[in-house]
Each structure stands twice: as C-alpha cells, then as structure tokens.
mmCIF file of C-alpha atoms in Angstrom:
data_model
loop_
_atom_site.group_PDB
_atom_site.id
_atom_site.type_symbol
_atom_site.label_atom_id
_atom_site.label_comp_id
_atom_site.label_asym_id
_atom_site.label_seq_id
_atom_site.Cartn_x
_atom_site.Cartn_y
_atom_site.Cartn_z
ATOM 1 C CA UNK A 1437 0.000 0.000 0.000
ATOM 2 C CA UNK A 1438 2.837 2.411 0.755
ATOM 3 C CA UNK A 1439 4.263 1.828 -2.733
ATOM 4 C CA UNK A 1440 0.842 2.228 -4.315
ATOM 5 C CA UNK A 1441 0.464 5.579 -2.525
ATOM 6 C CA UNK A 1442 4.009 6.526 -3.597
ATOM 7 C CA UNK A 1443 5.198 6.663 0.001
ATOM 8 C CA UNK A 1444 8.432 5.098 1.261
ATOM 9 C CA UNK A 1445 7.277 3.402 4.461
ATOM 10 C CA UNK A 1446 4.255 1.438 5.610
ATOM 11 C CA UNK A 1447 3.477 0.351 9.155
ATOM 12 C CA UNK A 1448 0.727 -2.216 9.669
ATOM 13 C CA UNK A 1449 -1.656 -1.754 12.597
ATOM 14 C CA UNK A 1450 -4.472 -3.635 14.267
ATOM 15 C CA UNK A 1451 -7.119 -1.282 12.862
ATOM 16 C CA UNK A 1452 -7.667 2.209 11.490
ATOM 17 C CA UNK A 1453 -8.179 3.785 14.907
ATOM 18 C CA UNK A 1454 -4.839 2.412 16.073
ATOM 19 C CA UNK A 1455 -3.271 3.829 12.895
ATOM 20 C CA UNK A 1456 -4.578 7.306 13.734
ATOM 21 C CA UNK A 1457 -3.514 7.017 17.387
ATOM 22 C CA UNK A 1458 -0.060 5.789 16.387
ATOM 23 C CA UNK A 1459 0.384 8.646 13.905
ATOM 24 C CA UNK A 1460 -0.521 11.196 16.561
ATOM 25 C CA UNK A 1461 1.896 9.649 19.069
ATOM 26 C CA UNK A 1462 4.697 9.547 16.504
ATOM 27 C CA UNK A 1463 4.167 13.251 15.811
ATOM 28 C CA UNK A 1464 4.417 14.012 19.528
ATOM 29 C CA UNK A 1465 0.800 15.016 20.120
ATOM 30 C CA UNK A 1466 0.175 15.098 23.863
ATOM 31 C CA UNK A 1467 -1.878 16.521 26.720
ATOM 32 C CA UNK A 1468 -2.600 20.209 26.231
ATOM 33 C CA UNK A 1469 -2.323 20.031 22.436
ATOM 34 C CA UNK A 1470 -5.217 20.613 20.052
ATOM 35 C CA UNK A 1471 -5.895 18.720 16.832
ATOM 36 C CA UNK A 1472 -8.340 19.971 14.213
ATOM 37 C CA UNK A 1473 -10.792 17.329 12.960
ATOM 38 C CA UNK A 1474 -13.937 17.513 10.827
ATOM 39 C CA UNK A 1475 -17.318 17.501 12.536
ATOM 40 C CA UNK A 1476 -18.605 14.901 10.056
ATOM 41 C CA UNK A 1477 -16.688 11.648 10.322
ATOM 42 C CA UNK A 1478 -16.632 8.385 12.238
ATOM 43 C CA UNK A 1479 -15.926 8.933 15.938
ATOM 44 C CA UNK A 1480 -12.551 7.130 15.692
ATOM 45 C CA UNK A 1481 -10.929 10.280 14.343
ATOM 46 C CA UNK A 1482 -11.777 12.341 17.438
ATOM 47 C CA UNK A 1483 -11.276 9.361 19.758
ATOM 48 C CA UNK A 1484 -7.708 8.870 18.547
ATOM 49 C CA UNK A 1485 -6.974 12.470 19.548
ATOM 50 C CA UNK A 1486 -8.536 11.878 22.968
ATOM 51 C CA UNK A 1487 -6.349 8.768 23.440
ATOM 52 C CA UNK A 1488 -3.309 11.095 23.415
ATOM 53 C CA UNK A 1489 -5.010 13.336 26.035
ATOM 54 C CA UNK A 1490 -5.104 16.130 23.442
ATOM 55 C CA UNK A 1491 -8.274 18.025 22.528
ATOM 56 C CA UNK A 1492 -10.113 17.432 19.240
ATOM 57 C CA UNK A 1493 -11.297 20.729 17.768
ATOM 58 C CA UNK A 1494 -14.271 20.282 15.464
ATOM 59 C CA UNK A 1495 -14.448 22.179 12.184
ATOM 60 C CA UNK A 1496 -17.562 22.351 10.022
ATOM 61 C CA UNK A 1497 -17.766 20.449 6.781
ATOM 62 C CA UNK A 1498 -18.306 21.868 3.325
ATOM 63 C CA UNK A 1499 -22.001 21.203 2.508
ATOM 64 C CA UNK A 1500 -21.137 20.261 -1.112
ATOM 65 C CA UNK A 1501 -18.463 17.642 -0.351
ATOM 66 C CA UNK A 1502 -19.102 16.804 3.323
ATOM 67 C CA UNK A 1503 -15.333 17.041 3.859
ATOM 68 C CA UNK A 1504 -13.670 19.486 6.252
ATOM 69 C CA UNK A 1505 -14.014 23.055 5.006
ATOM 70 C CA UNK A 1506 -10.502 24.529 4.610
ATOM 71 C CA UNK A 1507 -11.913 28.063 4.871
ATOM 72 C CA UNK A 1508 -13.079 27.350 8.417
ATOM 73 C CA UNK A 1509 -9.848 25.798 9.713
ATOM 74 C CA UNK A 1510 -7.927 29.046 10.314
ATOM 75 C CA UNK A 1511 -10.588 30.373 12.712
ATOM 76 C CA UNK A 1512 -10.036 27.328 14.960
ATOM 77 C CA UNK A 1513 -6.222 27.536 15.171
ATOM 78 C CA UNK A 1514 -4.795 28.554 18.546
ATOM 79 C CA UNK A 1515 -1.297 28.500 20.026
ATOM 80 C CA UNK A 1516 -2.065 24.939 21.196
ATOM 81 C CA UNK A 1517 -2.974 23.609 17.731
ATOM 82 C CA UNK A 1518 -0.437 21.024 16.571
ATOM 83 C CA UNK A 1519 -2.112 19.085 13.766
ATOM 84 C CA UNK A 1520 -4.987 18.757 11.318
ATOM 85 C CA UNK A 1521 -6.684 15.469 10.419
ATOM 86 C CA UNK A 1522 -8.610 15.844 7.166
ATOM 87 C CA UNK A 1523 -10.871 12.859 6.482
ATOM 88 C CA UNK A 1524 -11.485 11.840 2.875
ATOM 89 C CA UNK A 1525 -15.139 10.805 3.154
ATOM 90 C CA UNK A 1526 -16.807 8.220 0.918
ATOM 91 C CA UNK A 1527 -13.872 8.121 -1.487
ATOM 92 C CA UNK A 1528 -14.045 11.861 -2.110
ATOM 93 C CA UNK A 1529 -10.737 13.669 -1.450
ATOM 94 C CA UNK A 1530 -10.549 16.712 0.775
ATOM 95 C CA UNK A 1531 -9.304 19.931 -0.788
ATOM 96 C CA UNK A 1532 -5.730 19.268 0.343
ATOM 97 C CA UNK A 1533 -3.919 22.183 -1.292
ATOM 98 C CA UNK A 1534 -5.335 24.881 1.025
ATOM 99 C CA UNK A 1535 -5.111 22.522 4.007
ATOM 100 C CA UNK A 1536 -1.396 21.948 3.383
ATOM 101 C CA UNK A 1537 -0.856 25.702 2.879
ATOM 102 C CA UNK A 1538 -2.509 26.386 6.240
ATOM 103 C CA UNK A 1539 -0.391 23.676 7.869
ATOM 104 C CA UNK A 1540 2.791 25.134 6.446
ATOM 105 C CA UNK A 1541 1.871 28.691 7.455
ATOM 106 C CA UNK A 1542 1.072 27.679 11.054
ATOM 107 C CA UNK A 1543 3.717 24.919 11.357
ATOM 108 C CA UNK A 1544 1.119 22.167 11.823
ATOM 109 C CA UNK A 1545 1.385 18.473 11.028
ATOM 110 C CA UNK A 1546 -1.198 16.834 8.766
ATOM 111 C CA UNK A 1547 -2.495 13.281 9.125
ATOM 112 C CA UNK A 1548 -4.753 12.124 6.310
ATOM 113 C CA UNK A 1549 -7.540 9.845 7.482
ATOM 114 C CA UNK A 1550 -7.775 7.940 4.216
ATOM 115 C CA UNK A 1551 -9.776 4.990 5.565
ATOM 116 C CA UNK A 1552 -12.472 5.458 2.919
ATOM 117 C CA UNK A 1553 -10.355 6.643 0.010
ATOM 118 C CA UNK A 1554 -7.887 3.987 -1.140
ATOM 119 C CA UNK A 1555 -7.434 4.577 -4.860
ATOM 120 C CA UNK A 1556 -8.781 8.122 -4.928
ATOM 121 C CA UNK A 1557 -6.638 10.902 -6.361
ATOM 122 C CA UNK A 1558 -6.296 14.627 -5.751
ATOM 123 C CA UNK A 1559 -4.821 16.697 -8.585
ATOM 124 C CA UNK A 1560 -3.074 13.614 -9.992
ATOM 125 C CA UNK A 1561 -1.646 12.416 -6.660
ATOM 126 C CA UNK A 1562 -2.799 9.379 -4.730
ATOM 127 C CA UNK A 1563 -4.717 9.960 -1.550
ATOM 128 C CA UNK A 1564 -2.344 8.899 1.193
ATOM 129 C CA UNK A 1565 0.617 10.713 -0.368
ATOM 130 C CA UNK A 1566 -0.270 14.279 0.529
ATOM 131 C CA UNK A 1567 0.590 14.610 4.222
ATOM 132 C CA UNK A 1568 3.091 13.799 6.969
ATOM 133 C CA UNK A 1569 1.376 10.491 7.753
ATOM 134 C CA UNK A 1570 -1.669 8.875 6.139
ATOM 135 C CA UNK A 1571 -3.845 6.304 7.857
ATOM 136 C CA UNK A 1572 -5.941 3.533 6.351
ATOM 137 C CA UNK A 1573 -8.472 1.029 7.652
ATOM 138 C CA UNK A 1574 -9.188 -2.434 6.306
ATOM 139 C CA UNK A 1575 -12.381 -2.965 8.297
ATOM 140 C CA UNK A 1576 -15.189 -4.910 6.629
ATOM 141 C CA UNK A 1577 -16.947 -1.837 5.223
ATOM 142 C CA UNK A 1578 -13.852 -0.306 3.596
ATOM 143 C CA UNK A 1579 -12.712 -0.361 -0.046
ATOM 144 C CA UNK A 1580 -10.035 -2.984 0.641
ATOM 145 C CA UNK A 1581 -10.837 -5.247 3.557
ATOM 146 C CA UNK A 1582 -9.064 -7.889 5.559
ATOM 147 C CA UNK A 1583 -11.891 -7.980 8.087
ATOM 148 C CA UNK A 1584 -9.829 -5.739 10.359
ATOM 149 C CA UNK A 1585 -6.457 -4.022 10.321
ATOM 150 C CA UNK A 1586 -4.986 -0.718 9.295
ATOM 151 C CA UNK A 1587 -1.846 0.968 8.063
ATOM 152 C CA UNK A 1588 0.134 4.188 8.361
ATOM 153 C CA UNK A 1589 2.201 5.377 5.405
ATOM 154 C CA UNK A 1590 4.845 8.106 5.406
ATOM 155 C CA UNK A 1591 7.949 9.317 3.622
ATOM 156 C CA UNK A 1592 9.669 10.027 6.935
ATOM 157 C CA UNK A 1593 11.916 7.165 8.056
ATOM 158 C CA UNK A 1594 12.156 8.481 11.630
ATOM 159 C CA UNK A 1595 8.360 8.593 11.982
ATOM 160 C CA UNK A 1596 8.053 5.092 10.495
ATOM 161 C CA UNK A 1597 10.583 3.696 12.971
ATOM 162 C CA UNK A 1598 8.883 5.449 15.870
ATOM 163 C CA UNK A 1599 5.502 4.006 14.836
ATOM 164 C CA UNK A 1600 6.985 0.500 14.514
ATOM 165 C CA UNK A 1601 8.463 0.808 17.993
ATOM 166 C CA UNK A 1602 5.315 2.223 19.603
ATOM 167 C CA UNK A 1603 2.932 -0.330 18.065
ATOM 168 C CA UNK A 1604 4.865 -3.167 19.673
ATOM 169 C CA UNK A 1605 4.809 -1.735 23.195
#
C-alpha cells in the first residue's frame, strides 16, 4: 500500500483507529495540544486524539463535499494547535492544497484519514501521499478489507521507525 500511494514506508496496525492514534503519538501530540478534525466523520478520528489526552477541535464540513471546510480551519487555530486530520469521506478527497498551505503557514502536522479513500486521487496524486502520515483502515466496510487491520504510510523514516516501535509496546 505504501508503494501504491508513492510513500516510502508502511506500518501495519491492528485497525484504522490504532493507525490514527499511532500517527498522533509519533508526531508528539500530547496533553494540552489541540488537533483539528472535521465535525462529520466516524468517531474514531476524534477518539484517537482523545487517546493522546489532546483536545479534538471540530471544524464544520463543506455542505457540497461533506469534507472538512478549509476556509473554516484558520478560525479554529490557537497557540495549542499542533495538527490537522482531514478525512477523505466516501472516497471523495478533501481539498488538500489549502489545508497543506494552512499547515505550512502555522507549522502544523497533517495526518490524512484515508480509511475510505484507497485509490482516490487529488490533482493527480494518490490519496495517502499528501501529508506527513496517512492512515488507512481495512475494516469490513472499507474499499479494501481484511476484516480488520490498518496501516500508516509516510515518507519520513524516523516517523516510520517510531511508529513501529510504539505499536509493539
């Protein structure tokens, strides 16, 4: 999957929620931090933030796409904001270009929740290749299923090694 997404490293997980949690831990998200998440998604996205003792900050979705509205992200950024988790819903990619511009401007990490978007593309790039870490789920209702399981993909060797270490502890 990492090769398919044109990413260097893949780390298998027990499920998609674990993938999200592991990505947040690898990026150093901790108590007192805030992570921006869409208000329309499966609860695992916000729960994974809570598992790190950080605070999920909900951002409204675009009524046309149901994905997080990039125009509403900036209003939710505070000095405690450390990351954004855009969720590609129902195979439809988020508008990643403005999200990545916001992340760069405010020095935020981006974790793609790509659980429902294996195979989708955004401006000619595979979903899962557009952020610091991308997370997938292979649960029974996903595009590719193994009954359960998940994966994180990244181009950062240090993050991949950290995730491999943390998942085995």
